[in-house]
Coordinates of C-alpha atoms in Angstrom, one line a residue:
M1 CA 0.2 0.0 -0.1
Y2 CA 1.4 3.4 -0.7
L3 CA 1.3 5.3 2.3
P4 CA 2.5 9.0 2.8
A5 CA 3.0 9.7 6.7
H6 CA 0.1 12.0 6.6
F7 CA -2.5 9.6 5.7
Q8 CA -1.4 7.4 8.4
A9 CA -4.0 6.1 10.9
K10 CA -3.7 8.6 13.9
E11 CA -4.0 5.5 16.4
D12 CA -5.0 1.9 16.5
G13 CA -8.0 1.8 18.0
D14 CA -9.1 4.0 14.4
I15 CA -7.8 0.8 12.6
L16 CA -9.8 -1.7 14.7
K17 CA -13.2 0.1 14.2
V18 CA -12.9 -0.3 10.5
I19 CA -12.2 -4.0 10.9
S20 CA -14.7 -4.7 13.6
S21 CA -17.8 -3.5 11.9
G22 CA -18.2 -6.9 10.3
G23 CA -19.3 -5.0 7.0
A24 CA -18.7 -6.7 3.3
V25 CA -15.2 -6.9 2.9
D26 CA -13.1 -8.2 -0.4
L27 CA -11.4 -11.4 0.3
V28 CA -8.5 -11.9 -2.2
S29 CA -6.4 -15.0 -2.4
N30 CA -3.5 -16.3 -4.2
F31 CA -2.9 -19.9 -5.5
S32 CA -0.1 -20.9 -8.1
G33 CA 0.0 -17.0 -9.0
K34 CA -3.5 -16.9 -10.2
L35 CA -5.5 -14.2 -8.2
N36 CA -9.2 -15.1 -6.7
V37 CA -11.8 -12.2 -5.4
S38 CA -15.2 -12.8 -3.4
T39 CA -17.3 -10.3 -1.5
L40 CA -18.4 -11.5 1.6
P41 CA -19.3 -10.1 5.4
M42 CA -16.4 -10.8 8.1
L43 CA -16.0 -10.4 11.4
H44 CA -12.8 -9.8 13.4
R45 CA -12.4 -12.1 16.5
P46 CA -9.5 -10.1 18.4
F47 CA -8.3 -12.6 20.7
P48 CA -5.1 -14.9 19.7
S49 CA -5.8 -17.3 17.2
A50 CA -4.8 -21.2 17.2
N51 CA -1.3 -20.3 16.3
G52 CA -0.8 -17.7 19.0
N53 CA -1.4 -14.7 16.6
S54 CA -2.3 -12.0 19.0
M55 CA -3.8 -9.9 16.5
G56 CA -6.4 -12.3 15.8
T57 CA -8.4 -13.5 13.2
L58 CA -10.9 -12.7 10.3
V59 CA -13.8 -15.0 10.1
G60 CA -16.5 -15.9 7.2
H61 CA -17.7 -18.2 4.8
L62 CA -18.3 -19.1 1.1
A63 CA -20.6 -20.6 -0.9
K64 CA -19.2 -24.4 -1.4
A65 CA -19.7 -23.9 -5.0
N66 CA -17.3 -20.8 -5.1
P67 CA -14.0 -21.6 -7.3
Q68 CA -11.7 -19.6 -4.7
L69 CA -12.5 -22.3 -2.2
R70 CA -9.7 -24.4 -4.2
D71 CA -6.7 -22.0 -3.2
G72 CA -7.2 -24.4 -0.1
T73 CA -5.7 -23.8 3.2
G74 CA -2.4 -21.9 3.9
S75 CA -2.9 -19.8 0.6
D76 CA -1.8 -16.4 1.1
A77 CA -5.0 -13.9 1.7
L78 CA -5.4 -9.9 1.4
V79 CA -8.4 -8.6 3.2
I80 CA -9.7 -5.4 2.0
F81 CA -12.1 -2.9 4.4
R82 CA -13.5 0.2 3.1
G83 CA -14.6 2.8 5.6
P84 CA -16.5 6.4 4.4
T85 CA -15.4 7.3 0.6
G86 CA -16.5 10.0 -1.6
Y87 CA -15.6 12.7 -4.4
I88 CA -14.2 15.9 -3.7
S89 CA -14.5 18.6 -5.9
P90 CA -12.2 21.5 -6.2
A91 CA -15.1 23.8 -6.5
W92 CA -15.2 23.5 -3.0
Y93 CA -11.8 24.8 -2.1
P94 CA -11.7 28.7 -1.9
T95 CA -8.1 28.4 -3.5
K96 CA -10.0 28.0 -6.6
L97 CA -11.2 31.5 -6.5
E98 CA -7.8 32.8 -5.7
H99 CA -5.8 31.3 -8.2
G100 CA -7.5 27.8 -9.7
K101 CA -4.6 25.7 -9.6
V102 CA -6.8 22.9 -7.9
V103 CA -8.0 19.2 -9.2
P104 CA -10.7 16.9 -8.0
T105 CA -9.8 13.9 -5.7
W106 CA -11.1 11.2 -3.8
D107 CA -11.1 10.9 0.1
Y108 CA -11.4 7.4 1.5
I109 CA -10.6 5.1 4.5
A110 CA -9.0 1.7 3.2
V111 CA -7.4 -1.1 5.6
H112 CA -5.8 -4.2 3.9
V113 CA -5.3 -6.8 6.5
Y114 CA -2.9 -9.7 5.3
G115 CA -2.4 -13.5 5.9
K116 CA -3.2 -16.6 5.7
L117 CA -6.5 -18.7 4.4
I118 CA -7.8 -21.3 6.7
L119 CA -10.8 -23.2 5.7
H120 CA -13.9 -24.5 7.8
D121 CA -15.7 -27.3 6.9
E122 CA -16.9 -28.7 10.2
R123 CA -20.6 -28.5 11.3
D124 CA -20.4 -27.4 14.4
W125 CA -17.4 -24.6 13.4
K126 CA -20.1 -23.4 10.4
L127 CA -23.2 -23.0 13.0
G128 CA -21.0 -21.1 15.6
L129 CA -19.8 -18.6 12.7
V130 CA -23.1 -18.1 11.1
T131 CA -24.8 -17.7 14.6
E132 CA -22.0 -15.2 15.6
L133 CA -22.4 -13.1 12.4
T134 CA -26.5 -13.4 12.9
N135 CA -26.0 -12.0 16.3
H136 CA -24.0 -9.1 15.3
H137 CA -25.8 -7.8 12.2
E138 CA -29.4 -8.3 14.3
S139 CA -28.5 -6.6 17.5
S140 CA -29.4 -3.2 17.0
F141 CA -33.2 -4.3 15.6
D142 CA -35.9 -4.3 18.2
K143 CA -36.7 -7.9 17.2
P144 CA -33.4 -9.6 16.2
W145 CA -33.7 -12.9 14.3
S146 CA -32.0 -15.6 15.5
V147 CA -30.7 -18.7 14.0
S148 CA -32.4 -21.3 16.2
D149 CA -36.2 -19.4 14.6
A150 CA -35.8 -21.1 11.5
P151 CA -36.6 -24.9 11.4
A152 CA -33.4 -26.9 12.4
D153 CA -33.2 -29.3 9.1
F154 CA -33.6 -26.4 7.0
I155 CA -30.3 -24.8 8.8
E156 CA -28.7 -28.2 8.6
G157 CA -29.4 -27.6 4.6
Q158 CA -28.0 -24.1 4.4
L159 CA -24.7 -25.5 6.6
K160 CA -24.0 -27.9 4.2
A161 CA -24.1 -25.5 1.1
I162 CA -21.1 -23.4 3.0
V163 CA -17.7 -23.5 3.8
G164 CA -16.0 -21.2 6.9
V165 CA -13.0 -19.0 5.9
E166 CA -11.1 -17.6 8.3
V167 CA -7.6 -15.3 7.8
E168 CA -5.0 -15.0 10.2
V169 CA -3.9 -11.8 10.7
D170 CA 0.1 -11.5 10.0
R171 CA 0.1 -7.7 8.9
V172 CA -2.4 -4.7 8.3
E173 CA -2.1 -1.8 6.6
A174 CA -4.2 1.2 6.9
K175 CA -4.7 4.3 5.0
F176 CA -7.1 7.2 6.2
K177 CA -7.0 9.6 3.0
L178 CA -9.1 12.3 4.3
S179 CA -7.9 16.1 3.2
Q180 CA -5.3 15.9 5.9
N181 CA -2.7 17.8 3.0
R182 CA -5.1 20.5 2.8
S183 CA -4.9 24.2 4.1
R184 CA -8.1 24.6 7.0
A185 CA -9.9 26.6 5.0
E186 CA -9.9 24.1 2.1
I187 CA -10.7 21.4 4.8
D188 CA -13.7 23.4 6.0
G189 CA -14.9 23.9 2.6
V190 CA -14.6 19.9 2.2
I191 CA -16.6 19.2 5.4
L192 CA -19.4 21.9 4.7
N193 CA -19.9 20.2 1.1
L194 CA -20.2 16.9 2.7
R195 CA -22.7 17.6 4.9
L196 CA -24.7 19.6 2.2
L197 CA -24.6 16.4 0.3
G198 CA -25.4 14.3 3.2
H199 CA -22.5 12.2 3.5
S200 CA -22.4 12.9 7.2
E201 CA -20.2 9.9 7.8
L202 CA -17.6 10.9 5.6
A203 CA -17.4 14.6 6.7
D204 CA -17.1 13.2 10.3
A205 CA -14.0 11.2 9.5
V206 CA -12.5 14.1 7.6
E207 CA -13.2 16.6 10.5
E208 CA -11.8 14.3 13.3
A209 CA -9.1 13.6 11.0
C210 CA -7.7 17.0 10.6
S211 CA -8.9 18.2 14.1
S212 CA -5.6 19.5 14.9
K213 CA -5.0 21.6 11.5
D214 CA -4.6 24.9 11.9

């Protein structure tokens, strides 16, 4: 990852917030020189993995018919997380009127997690995973759905159609490109216009990343 110093995360907690979301990620794996990629939700288990890795693991599942599973346990894997992202117009910069030497850009948060792929086809492991995923995403609902709400034989059939995937985290790279290289006046213009467009999550991220900018 190309990572200028001014786009580095301020604290590890900022990175953890992104990878703890449980949202959709891109899982890229490599076997025999061929790249494969799938989009899926993955959860971060922060406790040490079975091999003692203190950075924990990422877990999710793929359809058993997915050819990416041919990469197999031990393949190199990259998991790509994305935070808020959006187009930044040069029209939002006061400097456009001063000298016109401005161009568009894109602000974003990206976290790349590297590790080894592990496949799980054990029934109990997969049931534990889908229960964990479900509970995570249903937790904000007034009447959350539970895996046990569905007929047991139906769930068993669903489990047979998936394979669990786990990535033991070896290395993490994170880029928070949030206008930190702009002047205070330009940053304020970015935040204002993002809010006017309803992009409050990205506006909040820019505001936080640039809070110490004079």
